[in-house]
CSV table of N, CA, C and O in Angstrom, one decimal:
chain,number,residue,atom,x,y,z
A,75,MET,N,-5.4,25.5,-1.1
A,75,MET,CA,-5.9,24.3,-0.6
A,75,MET,C,-4.8,23.3,-0.7
A,75,MET,O,-4.1,23.1,-1.7
A,76,ASN,N,-4.5,22.6,0.5
A,76,ASN,CA,-3.4,21.6,0.5
A,76,ASN,C,-4.0,20.2,0.5
A,76,ASN,O,-5.0,20.0,1.1
A,77,LEU,N,-3.5,19.4,-0.4
A,77,LEU,CA,-3.9,18.0,-0.5
A,77,LEU,C,-2.8,17.2,0.2
A,77,LEU,O,-1.7,17.1,-0.3
A,78,HIS,N,-3.2,16.5,1.2
A,78,HIS,CA,-2.2,15.7,2.0
A,78,HIS,C,-2.6,14.2,1.8
A,78,HIS,O,-3.6,13.8,2.3
A,79,ILE,N,-1.8,13.5,1.0
A,79,ILE,CA,-2.0,12.1,0.8
A,79,ILE,C,-0.9,11.3,1.5
A,79,ILE,O,0.2,11.5,1.3
A,80,THR,N,-1.4,10.3,2.3
A,80,THR,CA,-0.5,9.5,3.0
A,80,THR,C,-0.3,8.2,2.1
A,80,THR,O,-1.1,7.9,1.3
A,81,LEU,N,0.8,7.5,2.4
A,81,LEU,CA,1.2,6.4,1.6
A,81,LEU,C,0.3,5.1,1.8
A,81,LEU,O,-0.1,4.5,0.8
A,82,ALA,N,0.0,4.8,3.0
A,82,ALA,CA,-0.7,3.6,3.3
A,82,ALA,C,-2.1,3.5,2.6
A,82,ALA,O,-2.4,2.5,2.0
A,83,PRO,N,-2.9,4.6,2.7
A,83,PRO,CA,-4.2,4.5,1.9
A,83,PRO,C,-4.0,4.4,0.4
A,83,PRO,O,-4.8,3.7,-0.2
A,84,LEU,N,-3.0,5.0,-0.1
A,84,LEU,CA,-2.8,5.0,-1.5
A,84,LEU,C,-2.4,3.6,-1.9
A,84,LEU,O,-2.9,3.0,-2.9
A,85,VAL,N,-1.5,2.9,-1.2
A,85,VAL,CA,-1.1,1.6,-1.5
A,85,VAL,C,-2.2,0.6,-1.3
A,85,VAL,O,-2.4,-0.3,-2.1
A,86,SER,N,-3.1,0.8,-0.3
A,86,SER,CA,-4.3,0.0,-0.1
A,86,SER,C,-5.2,0.1,-1.3
A,86,SER,O,-5.8,-0.9,-1.7
A,87,LEU,N,-5.4,1.3,-1.8
A,87,LEU,CA,-6.3,1.5,-2.9
A,87,LEU,C,-5.8,0.8,-4.2
A,87,LEU,O,-6.6,0.1,-4.9
A,88,VAL,N,-4.5,0.9,-4.5
A,88,VAL,CA,-3.9,0.3,-5.6
A,88,VAL,C,-4.0,-1.2,-5.5
A,88,VAL,O,-4.4,-2.0,-6.4
A,89,ALA,N,-3.7,-1.8,-4.3
A,89,ALA,CA,-3.8,-3.2,-4.0
A,89,ALA,C,-5.2,-3.7,-4.2
A,89,ALA,O,-5.4,-4.8,-4.8
A,90,GLY,N,-6.2,-3.0,-3.7
A,90,GLY,CA,-7.6,-3.4,-3.9
A,90,GLY,C,-8.0,-3.4,-5.3
A,90,GLY,O,-8.7,-4.3,-5.8
A,91,ILE,N,-7.6,-2.4,-6.1
A,91,ILE,CA,-8.0,-2.4,-7.5
A,91,ILE,C,-7.3,-3.6,-8.3
A,91,ILE,O,-7.9,-4.2,-9.1
A,92,LEU,N,-6.0,-3.9,-7.9
A,92,LEU,CA,-5.4,-5.0,-8.6
A,92,LEU,C,-6.0,-6.3,-8.2
A,92,LEU,O,-6.1,-7.2,-9.1
A,93,ILE,N,-6.5,-6.5,-7.0
A,93,ILE,CA,-7.2,-7.7,-6.6
A,93,ILE,C,-8.5,-7.8,-7.3
A,93,ILE,O,-8.8,-8.9,-7.7
A,94,LEU,N,-9.2,-6.7,-7.6
A,94,LEU,CA,-10.4,-6.8,-8.3
A,94,LEU,C,-10.2,-7.2,-9.8
A,94,LEU,O,-10.9,-7.9,-10.4
A,95,ILE,N,-9.1,-6.7,-10.3
A,95,ILE,CA,-8.8,-6.9,-11.7
A,95,ILE,C,-8.2,-8.4,-11.9
A,95,ILE,O,-8.6,-9.1,-12.9
A,96,ALA,N,-7.4,-8.8,-11.0
A,96,ALA,CA,-6.7,-10.1,-11.2
A,96,ALA,C,-6.7,-10.8,-9.8
A,96,ALA,O,-5.8,-10.7,-9.1
A,97,PRO,N,-7.8,-11.5,-9.5
A,97,PRO,CA,-7.9,-12.2,-8.2
A,97,PRO,C,-6.8,-13.2,-7.9
A,97,PRO,O,-6.5,-13.5,-6.8
A,98,ARG,N,-6.3,-13.8,-9.0
A,98,ARG,CA,-5.2,-14.8,-8.8
A,98,ARG,C,-4.0,-14.2,-8.1
A,98,ARG,O,-3.1,-14.9,-7.5
A,99,LEU,N,-3.8,-12.8,-8.2
A,99,LEU,CA,-2.6,-12.2,-7.6
A,99,LEU,C,-2.8,-11.8,-6.1
A,99,LEU,O,-2.0,-11.2,-5.6
A,100,LEU,N,-3.9,-12.3,-5.5
A,100,LEU,CA,-4.2,-11.9,-4.1
A,100,LEU,C,-3.0,-12.2,-3.2
A,100,LEU,O,-2.6,-11.3,-2.4
A,101,ASN,N,-2.5,-13.4,-3.2
A,101,ASN,CA,-1.4,-13.7,-2.3
A,101,ASN,C,-0.2,-12.8,-2.5
A,101,ASN,O,0.5,-12.4,-1.6
A,102,VAL,N,0.2,-12.6,-3.8
A,102,VAL,CA,1.3,-11.8,-4.1
A,102,VAL,C,1.1,-10.3,-3.6
A,102,VAL,O,2.0,-9.7,-3.0
A,103,ILE,N,-0.1,-9.8,-3.9
A,103,ILE,CA,-0.4,-8.4,-3.6
A,103,ILE,C,-0.4,-8.2,-2.1
A,103,ILE,O,0.2,-7.2,-1.6
A,104,VAL,N,-1.0,-9.1,-1.3
A,104,VAL,CA,-1.0,-9.0,0.1
A,104,VAL,C,0.4,-9.1,0.7
A,104,VAL,O,0.8,-8.4,1.6
A,105,ALA,N,1.2,-10.0,0.1
A,105,ALA,CA,2.6,-10.1,0.6
A,105,ALA,C,3.4,-8.9,0.4
A,105,ALA,O,4.1,-8.4,1.3
A,106,ILE,N,3.3,-8.3,-0.8
A,106,ILE,CA,4.0,-7.1,-1.1
A,106,ILE,C,3.5,-5.9,-0.3
A,106,ILE,O,4.3,-5.1,0.2
A,107,TYR,N,2.2,-5.8,0.0
A,107,TYR,CA,1.7,-4.8,0.8
A,107,TYR,C,2.2,-4.9,2.2
A,107,TYR,O,2.6,-3.9,2.8
A,108,LEU,N,2.2,-6.1,2.8
A,108,LEU,CA,2.7,-6.3,4.2
A,108,LEU,C,4.2,-6.0,4.3
A,108,LEU,O,4.6,-5.3,5.2
A,109,ILE,N,5.0,-6.4,3.3
A,109,ILE,CA,6.4,-6.1,3.3
A,109,ILE,C,6.6,-4.6,3.2
A,109,ILE,O,7.4,-4.0,3.9
A,110,ALA,N,5.9,-3.9,2.3
A,110,ALA,CA,6.1,-2.5,2.1
A,110,ALA,C,5.7,-1.7,3.4
A,110,ALA,O,6.4,-0.8,3.8
A,111,MET,N,4.6,-2.1,4.0
A,111,MET,CA,4.2,-1.3,5.2
A,111,MET,C,5.1,-1.6,6.4
A,111,MET,O,5.4,-0.7,7.2
A,112,GLY,N,5.7,-2.8,6.4
A,112,GLY,CA,6.7,-3.1,7.5
A,112,GLY,C,7.9,-2.3,7.3
A,112,GLY,O,8.5,-1.7,8.2
A,113,VAL,N,8.4,-2.3,6.0
A,113,VAL,CA,9.7,-1.5,5.8
A,113,VAL,C,9.4,0.0,6.0
A,113,VAL,O,10.3,0.7,6.6
A,114,ILE,N,8.3,0.5,5.6
A,114,ILE,CA,8.0,1.9,5.8
A,114,ILE,C,7.9,2.2,7.3
A,114,ILE,O,8.4,3.2,7.7
A,115,GLY,N,7.3,1.3,8.0
A,115,GLY,CA,7.1,1.5,9.4
A,115,GLY,C,8.4,1.5,10.2
A,115,GLY,O,8.7,2.3,11.1
A,116,LEU,N,9.4,0.7,9.7
A,116,LEU,CA,10.7,0.6,10.4
A,116,LEU,C,11.6,1.7,10.0
A,116,LEU,O,12.2,2.3,10.8
A,117,VAL,N,11.7,2.0,8.7
A,117,VAL,CA,12.6,2.9,8.2
A,117,VAL,C,12.1,4.4,8.3
A,117,VAL,O,12.8,5.3,8.7
A,118,GLY,N,10.8,4.6,8.0
A,118,GLY,CA,10.2,5.9,8.0
A,118,GLY,C,9.8,6.4,9.3
A,118,GLY,O,9.5,7.6,9.5
A,119,HIS,N,9.8,5.5,10.3
A,119,HIS,CA,9.4,5.9,11.7
A,119,HIS,C,8.1,6.6,11.7
A,119,HIS,O,7.8,7.5,12.4
A,120,GLY,N,7.2,6.2,10.8
A,120,GLY,CA,5.8,6.7,10.8
A,120,GLY,C,5.6,8.0,10.1
A,120,GLY,O,4.6,8.6,10.1
A,121,LYS,N,6.6,8.5,9.4
A,121,LYS,CA,6.5,9.8,8.7
A,121,LYS,C,5.6,9.7,7.5
A,121,LYS,O,4.9,10.6,7.2
A,122,PHE,N,5.5,8.5,6.8
A,122,PHE,CA,4.8,8.4,5.6
A,122,PHE,C,3.4,7.9,5.8
A,122,PHE,O,2.6,7.8,4.9
A,123,ILE,N,3.1,7.3,6.9
A,123,ILE,CA,1.8,6.7,7.2
A,123,ILE,C,0.9,7.6,7.9
A,123,ILE,O,1.3,8.3,8.8
């Protein structure tokens, strides 16, 4: 059995959990998520998403 986990859903899950735990971090978490997905999209050419 192969388990194939992509990066975008994993990052989204972690971000969602952090927002539930500490809602004050919403702006920071969203900014980090957008930057990470942008960098991965540019550098990884879609390999990790």
